[in-house]
Amino acid sequence: MESNVIPDSVRPQRLQPGIGFGSAPTGPLRSSLRPGVTVPIAPLLPSPASLAASSGPPPPPPPLQLHSLYGGVGAGLGPGATGHCNPGNPAVLKEAVEAVVRSFAKHTQGYGRVNVVEALQEFWQMKLTRGADLRNGALVVYEMVPSNSPPYVCYVSLPGGSCFGSFQFCPTKAEARRSAAKIALMNSVFNEHPSRRITDDFIEKSVSEALASFNGNREEADNPNTGIGAFRFMLESNKGKSMLEFQELMTVFQLLHWNGSLKAMRERQCSRQEVLAHYSHRALDDDMRTQMAADWVNREQSVAGTIAQELASTERELEDARLAGRELRFYKEKKDILMLAVGQLSAANTATLPSH
């Protein structure tokens, strides 16, 4: 398979928390480290916009934007990635995806038109039989967006948690399913390439480029209490993992940042390293989602319309990312959490209504 047929930015990811950063936290940290908070949103790792007034340049904050740190086949990792593949140039994305599907068919002795839905499932089943750590099995899950007329939209979630969506205009539900499977298969295949692994050379190059981007110095890179140091610490802790697996872990921190939890932990005097060590072992589960949703309910009760505004923004982000062929879990989880908050708010309002 020729990697140069794929635009640098066609690089979405998947999610699998549980990568160790050290010993589990003890003592009061356990009660401090929780996603449920009601505070203004501010990152534990500051945003690039705040660097001018900051003495310690951080790595790219959530949403993770590593497209400037990775060259070649690994470019365009994060949800913020930009490049040739965008809603304004769907033909390039379609061409790239079709090239990977054709190449996959050729290398697996496929004949004629490839059934991409079956191929995607077989790919992950193959990984499972070869010893891949898939905690919930190899099942690929599809989700259709309710609609009575085209265009139809379908999302597909891979075993590790990565989410992709149909990126073309789909006149039928079956075509939407195939479109989602194509982009997911492309990312699954490319994730197996050796260049997609975190190695010592990759870490050094990434840290050096991060330092150059944020005008940092080598001392900061060796100090885990700085943003760049925390970035290096996370990369080294995930050595040998793929880009998709690293993005899976980062999705958890993206959501914690979005929800305001990282700022709350910093205010509770939790160090970056403690937070990283704790949440590297936490899967994104229903309990975490419920806690985050409860925070949005609290915000809505303080300022009416907060959830509706955030939901509208999230839906625009999700749509743009889907049409650009990016990994969608961060945006999809945000929407699901907000919808869960709407349900919680409705249930609370119903419970307080006077009985007749």
Short mmCIF file of C-alpha atoms in Angstrom, two decimals:
data_model
loop_
_atom_site.label_atom_id
_atom_site.label_comp_id
_atom_site.label_asym_id
_atom_site.label_seq_id
_atom_site.Cartn_x
_atom_site.Cartn_y
_atom_site.Cartn_z
CA MET A 1 0.00 0.00 0.00
CA GLU A 2 1.45 3.34 -1.06
CA SER A 3 1.21 5.80 1.82
CA ASN A 4 1.76 8.80 -0.40
CA VAL A 5 -1.71 8.49 -1.91
CA ILE A 6 -3.23 9.60 1.39
CA PRO A 7 -3.30 13.32 2.26
CA ASP A 8 -1.40 14.12 5.44
CA SER A 9 -4.51 15.27 7.21
CA VAL A 10 -6.58 12.12 6.70
CA ARG A 11 -5.67 10.86 10.13
CA PRO A 12 -8.54 10.29 12.55
CA GLN A 13 -8.17 8.16 15.75
CA ARG A 14 -9.75 5.78 18.34
CA LEU A 15 -9.93 5.48 22.15
CA GLN A 16 -8.82 2.96 24.78
CA PRO A 17 -8.11 4.29 28.28
CA GLY A 18 -6.21 2.25 30.83
CA ILE A 19 -2.59 2.99 29.96
CA GLY A 20 -0.51 3.24 33.09
CA PHE A 21 1.32 6.38 34.12
CA GLY A 22 2.51 5.13 37.50
CA SER A 23 1.10 4.07 40.83
CA ALA A 24 -2.51 4.78 41.66
CA PRO A 25 -3.18 7.91 43.67
CA THR A 26 -3.83 7.58 47.36
CA GLY A 27 -5.18 9.64 50.23
CA PRO A 28 -7.28 12.77 49.64
CA LEU A 29 -6.49 12.74 45.94
CA ARG A 30 -9.11 10.04 45.39
CA SER A 31 -11.93 12.35 46.42
CA SER A 32 -10.42 15.27 44.52
CA LEU A 33 -10.11 13.45 41.22
CA ARG A 34 -13.62 13.27 39.86
CA PRO A 35 -15.14 14.65 36.65
CA GLY A 36 -18.20 16.12 38.34
CA VAL A 37 -17.61 19.80 39.05
CA THR A 38 -19.40 23.07 38.48
CA VAL A 39 -16.71 25.59 37.71
CA PRO A 40 -15.74 27.86 34.81
CA ILE A 41 -13.92 25.91 32.12
CA ALA A 42 -10.15 26.37 32.16
CA PRO A 43 -7.51 23.79 31.23
CA LEU A 44 -4.97 22.25 33.56
CA LEU A 45 -2.68 22.53 30.56
CA PRO A 46 -3.22 26.14 29.36
CA SER A 47 -4.26 26.92 25.82
CA PRO A 48 -1.84 28.31 23.22
CA ALA A 49 -3.64 31.65 23.46
CA SER A 50 -2.55 31.97 27.06
CA LEU A 51 1.10 31.27 26.37
CA ALA A 52 2.09 34.89 25.92
CA ALA A 53 1.25 35.57 29.57
CA SER A 54 2.49 32.23 30.85
CA SER A 55 5.96 31.36 32.06
CA GLY A 56 5.66 27.69 31.17
CA PRO A 57 4.63 26.83 27.58
CA PRO A 58 2.38 23.75 27.62
CA PRO A 59 1.81 21.09 25.01
CA PRO A 60 -1.21 21.40 22.74
CA PRO A 61 -4.22 21.30 25.11
CA PRO A 62 -7.52 19.49 24.62
CA PRO A 63 -8.94 19.34 22.06
CA LEU A 64 -5.58 17.76 21.26
CA GLN A 65 -3.99 19.32 18.18
CA LEU A 66 -0.95 17.27 17.27
CA HIS A 67 -1.14 17.78 13.52
CA SER A 68 1.74 20.25 13.70
CA LEU A 69 3.88 17.76 15.63
CA TYR A 70 3.56 14.77 13.35
CA GLY A 71 4.86 14.64 9.83
CA GLY A 72 4.15 12.34 6.94
CA VAL A 73 1.65 9.57 7.47
CA GLY A 74 1.08 10.53 11.11
CA ALA A 75 -0.04 14.09 10.44
CA GLY A 76 -3.41 15.41 11.46
CA LEU A 77 -3.94 13.35 14.60
CA GLY A 78 -6.22 15.45 16.71
CA PRO A 79 -9.83 16.61 16.36
CA GLY A 80 -8.46 20.07 15.66
CA ALA A 81 -6.41 18.81 12.72
CA THR A 82 -6.71 20.71 9.49
CA GLY A 83 -5.41 20.21 5.99
CA HIS A 84 -6.55 19.01 2.58
CA CYS A 85 -9.35 16.93 4.05
CA ASN A 86 -12.10 19.32 4.96
CA PRO A 87 -15.76 19.87 4.13
CA GLY A 88 -14.70 22.21 1.33
CA ASN A 89 -12.77 19.46 -0.45
CA PRO A 90 -14.74 16.21 -0.11
CA ALA A 91 -13.40 14.80 -3.40
CA VAL A 92 -9.88 14.47 -1.98
CA LEU A 93 -11.16 12.62 1.08
CA LYS A 94 -13.29 10.28 -1.04
CA GLU A 95 -10.33 9.53 -3.32
CA ALA A 96 -8.07 8.80 -0.36
CA VAL A 97 -10.55 6.48 1.31
CA GLU A 98 -11.25 4.57 -1.90
CA ALA A 99 -7.51 4.12 -2.46
CA VAL A 100 -7.10 2.50 0.95
CA VAL A 101 -10.12 0.24 0.45
CA ARG A 102 -8.78 -0.91 -2.93
CA SER A 103 -5.36 -1.52 -1.46
CA PHE A 104 -6.87 -3.44 1.45
CA ALA A 105 -8.79 -5.64 -0.99
CA LYS A 106 -5.67 -6.36 -3.02
CA HIS A 107 -3.56 -7.29 -0.02
CA THR A 108 -6.26 -9.55 1.41
CA GLN A 109 -6.85 -11.29 -1.93
CA GLY A 110 -10.27 -9.68 -2.27
CA TYR A 111 -12.01 -9.83 -5.63
CA GLY A 112 -14.37 -7.34 -7.16
CA ARG A 113 -16.14 -4.82 -5.00
CA VAL A 114 -15.21 -4.99 -1.32
CA ASN A 115 -17.97 -5.35 1.29
CA VAL A 116 -16.45 -2.75 3.59
CA VAL A 117 -18.82 -3.50 6.46
CA GLU A 118 -17.74 -7.13 6.53
CA ALA A 119 -14.10 -6.19 5.90
CA LEU A 120 -14.04 -3.82 8.88
CA GLN A 121 -15.50 -6.45 11.21
CA GLU A 122 -13.09 -9.09 9.93
CA PHE A 123 -10.15 -6.72 10.42
CA TRP A 124 -10.91 -6.28 14.12
CA GLN A 125 -11.71 -9.93 14.57
CA MET A 126 -8.29 -10.71 13.12
CA LYS A 127 -6.66 -8.30 15.58
CA LEU A 128 -8.43 -10.00 18.47
CA THR A 129 -7.34 -13.48 17.41
CA ARG A 130 -3.76 -12.22 17.11
CA GLY A 131 -3.72 -11.06 20.71
CA ALA A 132 -4.86 -7.43 20.60
CA ASP A 133 -6.03 -6.11 23.97
CA LEU A 134 -9.70 -5.52 23.15
CA ARG A 135 -11.42 -5.52 26.53
CA ASN A 136 -14.94 -5.63 25.13
CA GLY A 137 -14.28 -7.89 22.18
CA ALA A 138 -14.02 -7.12 18.48
CA LEU A 139 -17.59 -5.99 17.83
CA VAL A 140 -17.97 -2.96 15.57
CA VAL A 141 -21.12 -0.98 16.42
CA TYR A 142 -23.17 1.14 13.99
CA GLU A 143 -25.61 3.90 14.94
CA MET A 144 -27.97 5.53 12.46
CA VAL A 145 -29.06 9.12 13.06
CA PRO A 146 -32.89 9.07 13.02
CA SER A 147 -34.19 10.53 9.75
CA ASN A 148 -37.09 9.94 7.39
CA SER A 149 -35.33 11.30 4.33
CA PRO A 150 -31.82 11.61 2.86
CA PRO A 151 -29.09 12.43 3.40
CA TYR A 152 -28.72 9.65 5.94
CA VAL A 153 -25.96 9.70 8.53
CA CYS A 154 -24.36 6.74 10.27
CA TYR A 155 -21.73 6.53 13.02
CA VAL A 156 -19.50 3.55 13.66
CA SER A 157 -17.65 2.86 16.91
CA LEU A 158 -14.57 0.64 16.87
CA PRO A 159 -13.75 -1.80 19.69
CA GLY A 160 -11.38 0.65 21.39
CA GLY A 161 -13.96 3.43 21.35
CA SER A 162 -12.97 5.47 18.29
CA CYS A 163 -15.92 6.84 16.39
CA PHE A 164 -16.21 7.70 12.70
CA GLY A 165 -19.12 8.81 10.56
CA SER A 166 -20.37 8.70 7.01
CA PHE A 167 -18.58 11.49 5.17
CA GLN A 168 -20.47 11.52 1.87
CA PHE A 169 -23.98 12.45 0.80
CA CYS A 170 -25.78 9.17 1.38
CA PRO A 171 -29.17 8.65 -0.32
CA THR A 172 -29.82 5.39 1.56
CA LYS A 173 -29.19 4.04 5.05
CA ALA A 174 -27.12 1.20 3.58
CA GLU A 175 -24.86 3.69 1.79
CA ALA A 176 -24.43 5.69 5.00
CA ARG A 177 -23.36 2.50 6.77
CA ARG A 178 -20.85 1.72 4.02
CA SER A 179 -19.49 5.28 4.06
CA ALA A 180 -18.86 5.10 7.80
CA ALA A 181 -17.25 1.69 7.44
CA LYS A 182 -14.92 2.97 4.72
CA ILE A 183 -13.44 5.79 6.78
CA ALA A 184 -13.15 3.52 9.82
CA LEU A 185 -11.44 0.80 7.78
CA MET A 186 -8.98 3.31 6.33
CA ASN A 187 -7.98 4.50 9.80
CA SER A 188 -7.81 0.97 11.17
CA VAL A 189 -5.49 -0.12 8.37
CA PHE A 190 -3.20 2.92 8.60
CA ASN A 191 -2.97 2.59 12.35
CA GLU A 192 -1.03 -0.66 11.83
CA HIS A 193 1.79 1.11 10.01
CA PRO A 194 5.08 1.26 11.98
CA SER A 195 5.18 5.04 11.57
CA ARG A 196 2.04 5.22 13.69
CA ARG A 197 3.84 3.86 16.77
CA ILE A 198 5.20 6.05 19.55
CA THR A 199 8.95 5.45 19.61
CA ASP A 200 11.92 7.21 21.23
CA ASP A 201 12.65 9.04 17.98
CA PHE A 202 9.03 10.05 17.62
CA ILE A 203 8.94 11.38 21.20
CA GLU A 204 12.11 13.42 20.73
CA LYS A 205 10.85 14.92 17.49
CA SER A 206 7.42 15.71 18.93
CA VAL A 207 8.83 17.32 22.07
CA SER A 208 11.36 19.34 20.06
CA GLU A 209 8.66 20.63 17.73
CA ALA A 210 6.40 21.43 20.69
CA LEU A 211 9.23 23.39 22.31
CA ALA A 212 9.84 25.28 19.08
CA SER A 213 6.13 26.02 18.63
CA PHE A 214 5.77 27.44 22.12
CA ASN A 215 9.24 28.98 22.50
CA GLY A 216 10.12 26.60 25.33
CA ASN A 217 13.45 25.31 26.59
CA ARG A 218 14.86 21.85 27.28
CA GLU A 219 14.62 22.28 31.05
CA GLU A 220 10.83 22.52 30.75
CA ALA A 221 10.70 19.32 28.71
CA ASP A 222 12.44 17.44 31.55
CA ASN A 223 10.13 18.82 34.26
CA PRO A 224 6.80 16.92 34.50
CA ASN A 225 5.25 19.88 36.33
CA THR A 226 5.40 22.01 33.17
CA GLY A 227 3.04 21.61 30.26
CA ILE A 228 5.74 20.42 27.87
CA GLY A 229 7.06 18.07 30.54
CA ALA A 230 3.61 16.58 31.06
CA PHE A 231 3.29 16.12 27.31
CA ARG A 232 6.60 14.26 27.19
CA PHE A 233 5.60 12.21 30.24
CA MET A 234 2.40 11.08 28.51
CA LEU A 235 4.20 10.15 25.30
CA GLU A 236 6.87 8.17 27.15
CA SER A 237 4.22 6.41 29.21
CA ASN A 238 2.56 5.30 25.98
CA LYS A 239 5.69 4.15 24.19
CA GLY A 240 4.87 1.36 21.77
CA LYS A 241 1.24 2.37 21.48
CA SER A 242 -0.29 3.56 18.23
CA MET A 243 -1.51 7.03 17.39
CA LEU A 244 -5.11 5.86 17.67
CA GLU A 245 -4.51 4.39 21.11
CA PHE A 246 -2.87 7.61 22.26
CA GLN A 247 -5.80 9.64 20.96
CA GLU A 248 -8.16 7.30 22.82
CA LEU A 249 -6.49 8.22 26.07
CA MET A 250 -6.45 11.90 25.19
CA THR A 251 -10.19 11.90 24.54
CA VAL A 252 -10.74 11.37 28.26
CA PHE A 253 -8.62 14.42 29.07
CA GLN A 254 -10.32 16.43 26.34
CA LEU A 255 -13.66 15.79 28.03
CA LEU A 256 -12.27 16.59 31.47
CA HIS A 257 -10.97 19.89 30.12
CA TRP A 258 -14.27 20.67 28.36
CA ASN A 259 -16.23 19.93 31.52
CA GLY A 260 -14.02 22.13 33.71
CA SER A 261 -12.75 19.21 35.76
CA LEU A 262 -9.06 19.82 35.12
CA LYS A 263 -9.27 23.35 36.49
CA ALA A 264 -11.10 22.08 39.58
CA MET A 265 -8.39 19.48 40.19
CA ARG A 266 -5.70 22.12 39.86
CA GLU A 267 -7.55 24.27 42.41
CA ARG A 268 -7.57 21.27 44.75
CA GLN A 269 -3.77 21.23 44.51
CA CYS A 270 -3.62 18.09 42.38
CA SER A 271 -0.43 17.99 40.35
CA ARG A 272 -0.45 17.30 36.62
CA GLN A 273 1.31 14.01 37.19
CA GLU A 274 -1.26 12.89 39.78
CA VAL A 275 -4.12 13.70 37.43
CA LEU A 276 -2.45 11.90 34.53
CA ALA A 277 -1.70 8.86 36.67
CA HIS A 278 -5.28 8.66 37.95
CA TYR A 279 -7.18 9.15 34.71
CA SER A 280 -4.90 6.98 32.62
CA HIS A 281 -6.53 4.10 34.50
CA ARG A 282 -10.10 5.39 34.15
CA ALA A 283 -12.23 4.23 31.29
CA LEU A 284 -14.86 6.59 29.98
CA ASP A 285 -17.92 4.97 31.55
CA ASP A 286 -21.54 5.76 32.38
CA ASP A 287 -20.60 6.99 35.85
CA MET A 288 -18.21 9.59 34.41
CA ARG A 289 -20.79 10.68 31.85
CA THR A 290 -23.50 10.98 34.49
CA GLN A 291 -21.29 13.13 36.70
CA MET A 292 -20.44 15.43 33.82
CA ALA A 293 -24.09 15.67 32.81
CA ALA A 294 -25.01 16.65 36.37
CA ASP A 295 -22.58 19.55 36.14
CA TRP A 296 -24.29 20.84 33.01
CA VAL A 297 -27.64 20.57 34.80
CA ASN A 298 -26.20 22.78 37.56
CA ARG A 299 -24.96 25.28 35.00
CA GLU A 300 -28.36 25.32 33.30
CA GLN A 301 -30.09 25.98 36.62
CA SER A 302 -27.72 28.90 37.19
CA VAL A 303 -27.95 30.32 33.66
CA ALA A 304 -30.92 29.26 31.57
CA GLY A 305 -30.05 28.32 28.00
CA THR A 306 -26.52 27.13 28.79
CA ILE A 307 -27.13 23.57 27.63
CA ALA A 308 -28.94 24.60 24.45
CA GLN A 309 -26.09 26.92 23.49
CA GLU A 310 -23.42 24.32 24.15
CA LEU A 311 -25.41 21.63 22.35
CA ALA A 312 -25.79 23.79 19.24
CA SER A 313 -22.06 24.47 19.19
CA THR A 314 -21.25 20.80 19.70
CA GLU A 315 -23.56 19.70 16.89
CA ARG A 316 -21.83 22.10 14.49
CA GLU A 317 -18.42 20.74 15.53
CA LEU A 318 -19.63 17.17 15.10
CA GLU A 319 -21.01 17.88 11.64
CA ASP A 320 -17.85 19.63 10.45
CA ALA A 321 -15.63 16.85 11.78
CA ARG A 322 -17.82 14.14 10.23
CA LEU A 323 -17.73 15.72 6.78
CA ALA A 324 -13.94 16.12 7.09
CA GLY A 325 -13.53 12.42 7.89
CA ARG A 326 -12.08 13.01 11.36
CA GLU A 327 -12.31 10.89 14.47
CA LEU A 328 -15.52 11.91 16.22
CA ARG A 329 -15.58 10.47 19.70
CA PHE A 330 -14.80 13.71 21.54
CA TYR A 331 -17.64 15.56 19.81
CA LYS A 332 -20.00 12.58 19.98
CA GLU A 333 -19.38 12.11 23.71
CA LYS A 334 -19.97 15.82 24.31
CA LYS A 335 -23.31 15.61 22.55
CA ASP A 336 -24.31 12.44 24.42
CA ILE A 337 -23.39 14.01 27.78
CA LEU A 338 -25.40 17.13 26.99
CA MET A 339 -28.39 15.06 25.91
CA LEU A 340 -28.06 13.10 29.15
CA ALA A 341 -28.12 16.42 31.00
CA VAL A 342 -31.32 17.38 29.15
CA GLY A 343 -32.85 14.12 30.33
CA GLN A 344 -31.73 14.70 33.91
CA LEU A 345 -33.14 18.22 33.84
CA SER A 346 -36.46 17.00 32.45
CA ALA A 347 -36.68 14.29 35.11
CA ALA A 348 -35.91 16.81 37.85
CA ASN A 349 -38.56 19.21 36.56
CA THR A 350 -41.13 16.42 36.35
CA ALA A 351 -40.37 15.33 39.91
CA THR A 352 -41.05 18.84 41.23
CA LEU A 353 -44.38 19.31 39.44
CA PRO A 354 -47.36 19.42 41.83
CA SER A 355 -49.56 16.34 41.77
CA HIS A 356 -53.30 16.65 41.01
#
